[in-house]
GROMACS .gro file of N, CA and C in nm:
model
  150
    1MET      N    1   0.092  -0.115  -0.009
    1MET     CA    2   0.010   0.004  -0.004
    1MET      C    3   0.079   0.135   0.013
    2VAL      N    4   0.075   0.243  -0.066
    2VAL     CA    5   0.131   0.346  -0.109
    2VAL      C    6   0.080   0.467  -0.010
    3LYS      N    7   0.165   0.514   0.047
    3LYS     CA    8   0.096   0.635   0.125
    3LYS      C    9   0.059   0.757   0.038
    4ARG      N   10  -0.037   0.827   0.076
    4ARG     CA   11  -0.073   0.955  -0.037
    4ARG      C   12   0.021   1.065   0.002
    5PRO      N   13   0.059   1.147  -0.065
    5PRO     CA   14   0.153   1.254  -0.030
    5PRO      C   15   0.087   1.370   0.072
    6VAL      N   16   0.117   1.391   0.192
    6VAL     CA   17   0.070   1.476   0.271
    6VAL      C   18   0.169   1.602   0.281
    7PRO      N   19   0.130   1.728   0.251
    7PRO     CA   20   0.222   1.812   0.288
    7PRO      C   21   0.236   1.839   0.430
    8LYS      N   22   0.411   1.866   0.454
    8LYS     CA   23   0.449   1.881   0.580
    8LYS      C   24   0.394   2.013   0.633
    9TYR      N   25   0.361   2.013   0.778
    9TYR     CA   26   0.296   2.129   0.856
    9TYR      C   27   0.416   2.191   0.925
   10ASP      N   28   0.438   2.324   0.917
   10ASP     CA   29   0.541   2.385   1.001
   10ASP      C   30   0.470   2.446   1.124
   11PHE      N   31   0.532   2.374   1.249
   11PHE     CA   32   0.471   2.428   1.378
   11PHE      C   33   0.568   2.514   1.440
   12LYS      N   34   0.642   2.585   1.370
   12LYS     CA   35   0.723   2.678   1.444
   12LYS      C   36   0.660   2.824   1.495
   13ALA      N   37   0.572   2.825   1.434
   13ALA     CA   38   0.471   2.937   1.458
   13ALA      C   39   0.396   2.912   1.592
   14PHE      N   40   0.358   2.772   1.641
   14PHE     CA   41   0.275   2.762   1.757
   14PHE      C   42   0.409   2.764   1.877
   15GLY      N   43   0.506   2.695   1.841
   15GLY     CA   44   0.643   2.710   1.922
   15GLY      C   45   0.676   2.851   1.976
   16ALA      N   46   0.678   2.945   1.878
   16ALA     CA   47   0.714   3.083   1.922
   16ALA      C   48   0.594   3.147   1.991
   17ALA      N   49   0.469   3.123   1.958
   17ALA     CA   50   0.366   3.192   2.055
   17ALA      C   51   0.387   3.132   2.176
   18ILE      N   52   0.393   2.987   2.211
   18ILE     CA   53   0.400   2.936   2.345
   18ILE      C   54   0.537   3.014   2.426
   19LYS      N   55   0.630   3.002   2.344
   19LYS     CA   56   0.732   3.081   2.407
   19LYS      C   57   0.735   3.229   2.440
   20ALA      N   58   0.683   3.291   2.368
   20ALA     CA   59   0.653   3.463   2.402
   20ALA      C   60   0.543   3.457   2.515
   21ALA      N   61   0.434   3.365   2.509
   21ALA     CA   62   0.342   3.369   2.639
   21ALA      C   63   0.418   3.346   2.785
   22ARG      N   64   0.515   3.236   2.769
   22ARG     CA   65   0.596   3.217   2.871
   22ARG      C   66   0.669   3.316   2.904
   23THR      N   67   0.754   3.364   2.823
   23THR     CA   68   0.859   3.484   2.858
   23THR      C   69   0.776   3.598   2.913
   24GLY      N   70   0.680   3.612   2.867
   24GLY     CA   71   0.573   3.748   2.921
   24GLY      C   72   0.538   3.722   3.044
   25ARG      N   73   0.516   3.591   3.096
   25ARG     CA   74   0.490   3.565   3.233
   25ARG      C   75   0.597   3.551   3.308
   26LYS      N   76   0.751   3.545   3.260
   26LYS     CA   77   0.867   3.516   3.335
   26LYS      C   78   0.843   3.394   3.384
   27GLU      N   79   0.802   3.277   3.293
   27GLU     CA   80   0.812   3.131   3.361
   27GLU      C   81   0.900   3.057   3.256
   28SER      N   82   0.980   2.977   3.339
   28SER     CA   83   1.067   2.877   3.270
   28SER      C   84   0.978   2.742   3.196
   29ARG      N   85   1.056   2.677   3.105
   29ARG     CA   86   1.003   2.548   3.067
   29ARG      C   87   0.988   2.451   3.180
   30LYS      N   88   1.075   2.477   3.266
   30LYS     CA   89   1.081   2.357   3.384
   30LYS      C   90   0.978   2.400   3.474
   31LYS      N   91   0.953   2.497   3.500
   31LYS     CA   92   0.846   2.564   3.598
   31LYS      C   93   0.694   2.512   3.535
   32VAL      N   94   0.670   2.551   3.412
   32VAL     CA   95   0.557   2.522   3.346
   32VAL      C   96   0.529   2.356   3.342
   33GLY      N   97   0.633   2.297   3.303
   33GLY     CA   98   0.623   2.135   3.331
   33GLY      C   99   0.605   2.081   3.449
   34GLN      N  100   0.636   2.139   3.565
   34GLN     CA  101   0.618   2.083   3.704
   34GLN      C  102   0.484   2.113   3.721
   35SER      N  103   0.440   2.241   3.678
   35SER     CA  104   0.325   2.272   3.744
   35SER      C  105   0.196   2.194   3.663
   36ALA      N  106   0.222   2.154   3.553
   36ALA     CA  107   0.121   2.055   3.464
   36ALA      C  108   0.115   1.925   3.529
   37CYS      N  109   0.243   1.870   3.572
   37CYS     CA  110   0.236   1.749   3.641
   37CYS      C  111   0.177   1.760   3.761
   38GLN      N  112   0.186   1.852   3.848
   38GLN     CA  113   0.128   1.851   3.974
   38GLN      C  114  -0.039   1.879   3.945
   39GLN      N  115  -0.086   1.945   3.855
   39GLN     CA  116  -0.218   1.946   3.817
   39GLN      C  117  -0.275   1.815   3.782
   40ASP      N  118  -0.200   1.732   3.697
   40ASP     CA  119  -0.241   1.616   3.661
   40ASP      C  120  -0.275   1.511   3.792
   41SER      N  121  -0.171   1.533   3.883
   41SER     CA  122  -0.163   1.438   4.012
   41SER      C  123  -0.278   1.467   4.095
   42ILE      N  124  -0.294   1.611   4.099
   42ILE     CA  125  -0.422   1.657   4.154
   42ILE      C  126  -0.564   1.603   4.130
   43LYS      N  127  -0.566   1.577   3.990
   43LYS     CA  128  -0.694   1.540   3.923
   43LYS      C  129  -0.706   1.394   3.947
   44ILE      N  130  -0.607   1.322   3.937
   44ILE     CA  131  -0.592   1.159   3.952
   44ILE      C  132  -0.632   1.142   4.113
   45MET      N  133  -0.576   1.206   4.211
   45MET     CA  134  -0.620   1.199   4.363
   45MET      C  135  -0.777   1.235   4.346
   46GLN      N  136  -0.806   1.340   4.307
   46GLN     CA  137  -0.945   1.350   4.325
   46GLN      C  138  -1.037   1.264   4.265
   47TYR      N  139  -1.009   1.205   4.158
   47TYR     CA  140  -1.066   1.105   4.094
   47TYR      C  141  -1.089   0.984   4.169
   48THR      N  142  -0.977   0.931   4.236
   48THR     CA  143  -0.971   0.819   4.319
   48THR      C  144  -1.030   0.834   4.471
   49VAL      N  145  -1.055   0.962   4.512
   49VAL     CA  146  -1.104   0.973   4.634
   49VAL      C  147  -1.264   0.959   4.632
   50MET      N  148  -1.303   1.017   4.503
   50MET     CA  149  -1.459   1.008   4.483
   50MET      C  150  -1.518   0.862   4.505
   0.00000   0.00000   0.00000
């Protein structure tokens, strides 16, 4: 089976927008990643307690 040709999408604009938002808030990638992990663990804990 042959794959149909699909044009590649450039995601650089999304990355630049995310970086601009982070630098506007003065947050590092590490800080944002840690807060996302904490939020996920809180959601899991709330779900298991119910």
